[in-house]
């Protein structure tokens, strides 16, 4: 396993739609190494989500973990998602603070679906199909966007709320519950 470099906005991989990963997945040694590297890189970055294009790799793959609460250690093992498809569940869009490991230090208010149904494969190639809500749904939508060359800035309805981390802590943190900025 190895920690890889997380590429930043400007790297073409962040603006290129990722390719579907062919089966069989469990036997693809290079892919399994990539997955291990993504998990290690996400942990090293203290992240809660990471998509393959953030390592400059144009494959439909992301990983995420759910902290027990904001700024706490993850309470469950990480989830690996291959070739995902998302279907929004009914419900009004929810605005919350988001950032991105590939756009360091910037945060903004991003509207997301409150719940999404995720279809995809796990790292063994087995089907996954479940509904994620709230914080988990936000992470999944952010990572799914990375597989389509979309970043959170593109999802902001306007850029008025865009702020640096230090200014966010100074002027905005009191009014906000949680910021999802390590994804
Ligand atoms: Ni991101």
CSV table of C-alpha atoms and ligand atoms in Angstrom, one decimal:
chain,number,residue,atom,x,y,z
A,1,UNK,CA,0.0,0.0,0.0
A,2,UNK,CA,1.1,3.5,-0.6
A,3,UNK,CA,0.0,7.0,0.0
A,4,UNK,CA,-0.5,8.8,-3.3
A,5,UNK,CA,-0.6,12.4,-4.2
A,6,UNK,CA,-4.1,14.0,-4.2
A,7,UNK,CA,-4.3,16.2,-7.3
A,8,UNK,CA,-5.7,19.7,-7.2
A,9,UNK,CA,-8.1,21.7,-9.3
A,10,UNK,CA,-6.4,22.3,-12.7
A,11,UNK,CA,-5.4,18.6,-13.1
A,12,UNK,CA,-7.3,17.3,-16.1
A,13,UNK,CA,-8.4,14.2,-14.3
A,14,UNK,CA,-10.8,16.3,-12.2
A,15,UNK,CA,-12.5,17.5,-15.3
A,16,UNK,CA,-12.6,14.2,-17.3
A,17,UNK,CA,-15.5,11.7,-17.0
A,18,UNK,CA,-14.1,8.5,-15.5
A,19,UNK,CA,-14.3,5.1,-17.3
A,20,UNK,CA,-16.4,2.2,-16.2
A,21,UNK,CA,-14.3,-0.6,-14.5
A,22,UNK,CA,-14.7,-3.9,-16.4
A,23,UNK,CA,-15.3,-7.2,-14.5
A,24,UNK,CA,-14.0,-9.3,-12.9
A,25,UNK,CA,-13.1,-6.8,-10.1
A,26,UNK,CA,-12.0,-9.1,-7.3
A,27,UNK,CA,-9.2,-10.7,-9.5
A,28,UNK,CA,-7.9,-7.4,-10.9
A,29,UNK,CA,-4.7,-7.0,-8.8
A,30,UNK,CA,-3.8,-3.5,-10.0
A,31,UNK,CA,-7.3,-2.3,-9.1
A,32,UNK,CA,-7.2,-3.9,-5.7
A,33,UNK,CA,-3.9,-2.1,-5.1
A,34,UNK,CA,-5.4,1.1,-6.2
A,35,UNK,CA,-8.3,0.6,-3.7
A,36,UNK,CA,-5.9,-0.1,-0.9
A,37,UNK,CA,-3.9,3.1,-1.8
A,38,UNK,CA,-7.1,5.1,-1.9
A,39,UNK,CA,-8.1,4.0,1.6
A,40,UNK,CA,-4.6,4.7,2.9
A,41,UNK,CA,-4.4,8.1,1.2
A,42,UNK,CA,-7.9,9.1,2.5
A,43,UNK,CA,-6.9,8.1,6.0
A,44,UNK,CA,-3.5,10.0,5.8
A,45,UNK,CA,-5.4,13.1,4.6
A,46,UNK,CA,-7.9,12.7,7.5
A,47,UNK,CA,-10.5,12.5,4.8
A,48,UNK,CA,-14.0,11.1,4.8
A,49,UNK,CA,-14.2,10.5,1.0
A,50,UNK,CA,-11.9,10.1,-2.0
A,51,UNK,CA,-12.6,9.5,-5.6
A,52,UNK,CA,-10.1,7.8,-8.1
A,53,UNK,CA,-9.9,11.0,-10.3
A,54,UNK,CA,-8.5,12.8,-7.2
A,55,UNK,CA,-5.4,10.5,-7.6
A,56,UNK,CA,-5.3,11.3,-11.3
A,57,UNK,CA,-6.9,7.9,-12.2
A,58,UNK,CA,-9.9,8.0,-14.6
A,59,UNK,CA,-11.9,5.1,-13.2
A,60,UNK,CA,-15.4,5.0,-11.7
A,61,UNK,CA,-14.4,4.3,-8.1
A,62,UNK,CA,-14.7,6.1,-4.8
A,63,UNK,CA,-14.2,5.3,-1.1
A,64,UNK,CA,-15.8,7.0,2.0
A,65,UNK,CA,-16.1,6.6,5.8
A,66,UNK,CA,-18.7,7.9,8.2
A,67,UNK,CA,-17.4,9.6,11.3
A,68,UNK,CA,-19.5,9.0,14.4
A,69,UNK,CA,-19.8,12.8,14.6
A,70,UNK,CA,-18.1,15.8,13.0
A,71,UNK,CA,-14.3,15.7,13.7
A,72,UNK,CA,-14.5,12.2,15.3
A,73,UNK,CA,-12.8,9.0,14.2
A,74,UNK,CA,-14.8,6.8,11.8
A,75,UNK,CA,-17.1,4.3,13.6
A,76,UNK,CA,-17.6,1.9,10.7
A,77,UNK,CA,-15.2,0.4,8.1
A,78,UNK,CA,-14.8,2.4,4.9
A,79,UNK,CA,-17.1,1.7,2.0
A,80,UNK,CA,-15.6,1.0,-1.5
A,81,UNK,CA,-17.9,1.8,-4.4
A,82,UNK,CA,-17.2,0.7,-8.0
A,83,UNK,CA,-19.2,1.8,-11.1
A,84,UNK,CA,-21.9,3.7,-9.1
A,85,UNK,CA,-25.3,4.9,-10.3
A,86,UNK,CA,-27.3,7.4,-8.2
A,87,UNK,CA,-31.0,8.0,-8.0
A,88,UNK,CA,-32.2,10.9,-5.9
A,89,UNK,CA,-35.0,10.1,-3.4
A,90,UNK,CA,-37.8,12.6,-3.2
A,91,UNK,CA,-37.2,15.6,-1.0
A,92,UNK,CA,-36.2,19.2,-1.1
A,93,UNK,CA,-32.6,20.1,-1.7
A,94,UNK,CA,-30.6,20.7,1.5
A,95,UNK,CA,-27.8,23.3,1.7
A,96,UNK,CA,-24.7,22.7,3.8
A,97,UNK,CA,-21.0,23.5,3.9
A,98,UNK,CA,-18.7,21.5,1.7
A,99,UNK,CA,-15.1,21.6,0.7
A,100,UNK,CA,-12.8,19.3,-1.2
A,101,UNK,CA,-9.4,17.7,-0.7
A,102,UNK,CA,-8.7,18.8,-4.3
A,103,UNK,CA,-9.7,22.4,-3.7
A,104,UNK,CA,-7.8,23.0,-0.4
A,105,UNK,CA,-9.1,25.4,2.2
A,106,UNK,CA,-12.2,26.7,0.3
A,107,UNK,CA,-15.7,26.1,1.6
A,108,UNK,CA,-19.1,26.9,0.3
A,109,UNK,CA,-22.8,26.2,0.7
A,110,UNK,CA,-23.8,23.4,-1.7
A,111,UNK,CA,-27.4,22.1,-2.3
A,112,UNK,CA,-27.7,18.3,-2.3
A,113,UNK,CA,-30.5,15.8,-2.4
A,114,UNK,CA,-31.4,14.7,1.2
A,115,UNK,CA,-31.3,11.1,0.3
A,116,UNK,CA,-30.0,9.0,-2.7
A,117,UNK,CA,-30.2,5.4,-3.7
A,118,UNK,CA,-26.8,4.0,-4.6
A,119,UNK,CA,-26.4,1.1,-7.0
A,120,UNK,CA,-22.9,-0.2,-7.6
A,121,UNK,CA,-20.4,-2.9,-6.9
A,122,UNK,CA,-18.1,-3.5,-3.9
A,123,UNK,CA,-14.5,-4.4,-4.2
A,124,UNK,CA,-15.3,-8.1,-4.6
A,125,UNK,CA,-17.7,-7.3,-7.5
A,126,UNK,CA,-20.8,-8.0,-5.5
A,127,UNK,CA,-23.8,-5.7,-6.1
A,128,UNK,CA,-24.7,-3.0,-3.6
A,129,UNK,CA,-28.0,-1.2,-3.5
A,130,UNK,CA,-29.0,1.0,-0.6
A,131,UNK,CA,-30.4,4.4,0.3
A,132,UNK,CA,-28.1,6.9,2.0
A,133,UNK,CA,-29.3,9.9,3.9
A,134,UNK,CA,-28.0,13.2,5.3
A,135,UNK,CA,-24.2,13.4,5.7
A,136,UNK,CA,-23.6,10.0,4.0
A,137,UNK,CA,-25.8,11.1,1.0
A,138,UNK,CA,-23.8,14.4,0.7
A,139,UNK,CA,-20.5,12.5,0.7
A,140,UNK,CA,-21.8,10.1,-2.0
A,141,UNK,CA,-23.1,12.9,-4.2
A,142,UNK,CA,-19.8,14.8,-3.9
A,143,UNK,CA,-17.7,11.7,-4.8
A,144,UNK,CA,-20.1,10.7,-7.6
A,145,UNK,CA,-19.7,14.2,-9.1
A,146,UNK,CA,-15.9,13.6,-9.1
A,147,UNK,CA,-16.5,10.6,-11.4
A,148,UNK,CA,-18.2,13.0,-13.9
A,149,UNK,CA,-15.7,15.8,-13.9
A,150,UNK,CA,-17.8,17.9,-11.6
A,151,UNK,CA,-16.6,19.7,-8.4
A,152,UNK,CA,-18.6,21.3,-5.6
A,153,UNK,CA,-18.0,24.8,-7.0
A,154,UNK,CA,-20.1,23.8,-10.0
A,155,UNK,CA,-23.0,22.8,-7.7
A,156,UNK,CA,-23.1,26.1,-5.8
A,157,UNK,CA,-26.1,28.2,-6.8
A,158,UNK,CA,-23.9,31.3,-6.4
A,159,UNK,CA,-20.4,32.0,-5.0
A,160,UNK,CA,-21.5,34.4,-2.3
A,161,UNK,CA,-20.9,31.9,0.5
A,162,UNK,CA,-17.4,30.9,-0.8
A,163,UNK,CA,-14.9,31.3,2.0
A,164,UNK,CA,-11.5,30.3,3.2
A,165,UNK,CA,-11.3,27.9,6.2
A,166,UNK,CA,-9.8,30.4,8.6
A,167,UNK,CA,-12.5,33.0,7.8
A,168,UNK,CA,-15.1,30.3,8.0
A,169,UNK,CA,-14.0,29.5,11.6
A,170,UNK,CA,-13.9,33.2,12.5
A,171,UNK,CA,-17.2,34.3,11.0
A,172,UNK,CA,-19.4,31.4,10.2
A,173,UNK,CA,-18.6,28.3,12.4
A,174,UNK,CA,-21.0,29.3,15.2
A,175,UNK,CA,-24.0,29.3,12.8
A,176,UNK,CA,-23.1,26.0,11.1
A,177,UNK,CA,-23.4,22.4,12.4
A,178,UNK,CA,-21.0,20.5,10.3
A,179,UNK,CA,-18.7,21.1,7.4
A,180,UNK,CA,-17.9,18.3,5.0
A,181,UNK,CA,-14.6,19.5,3.6
A,182,UNK,CA,-12.3,16.4,3.6
A,183,UNK,CA,-13.9,14.7,0.6
B,1,LIG,NI1,-13.8,16.4,-3.4
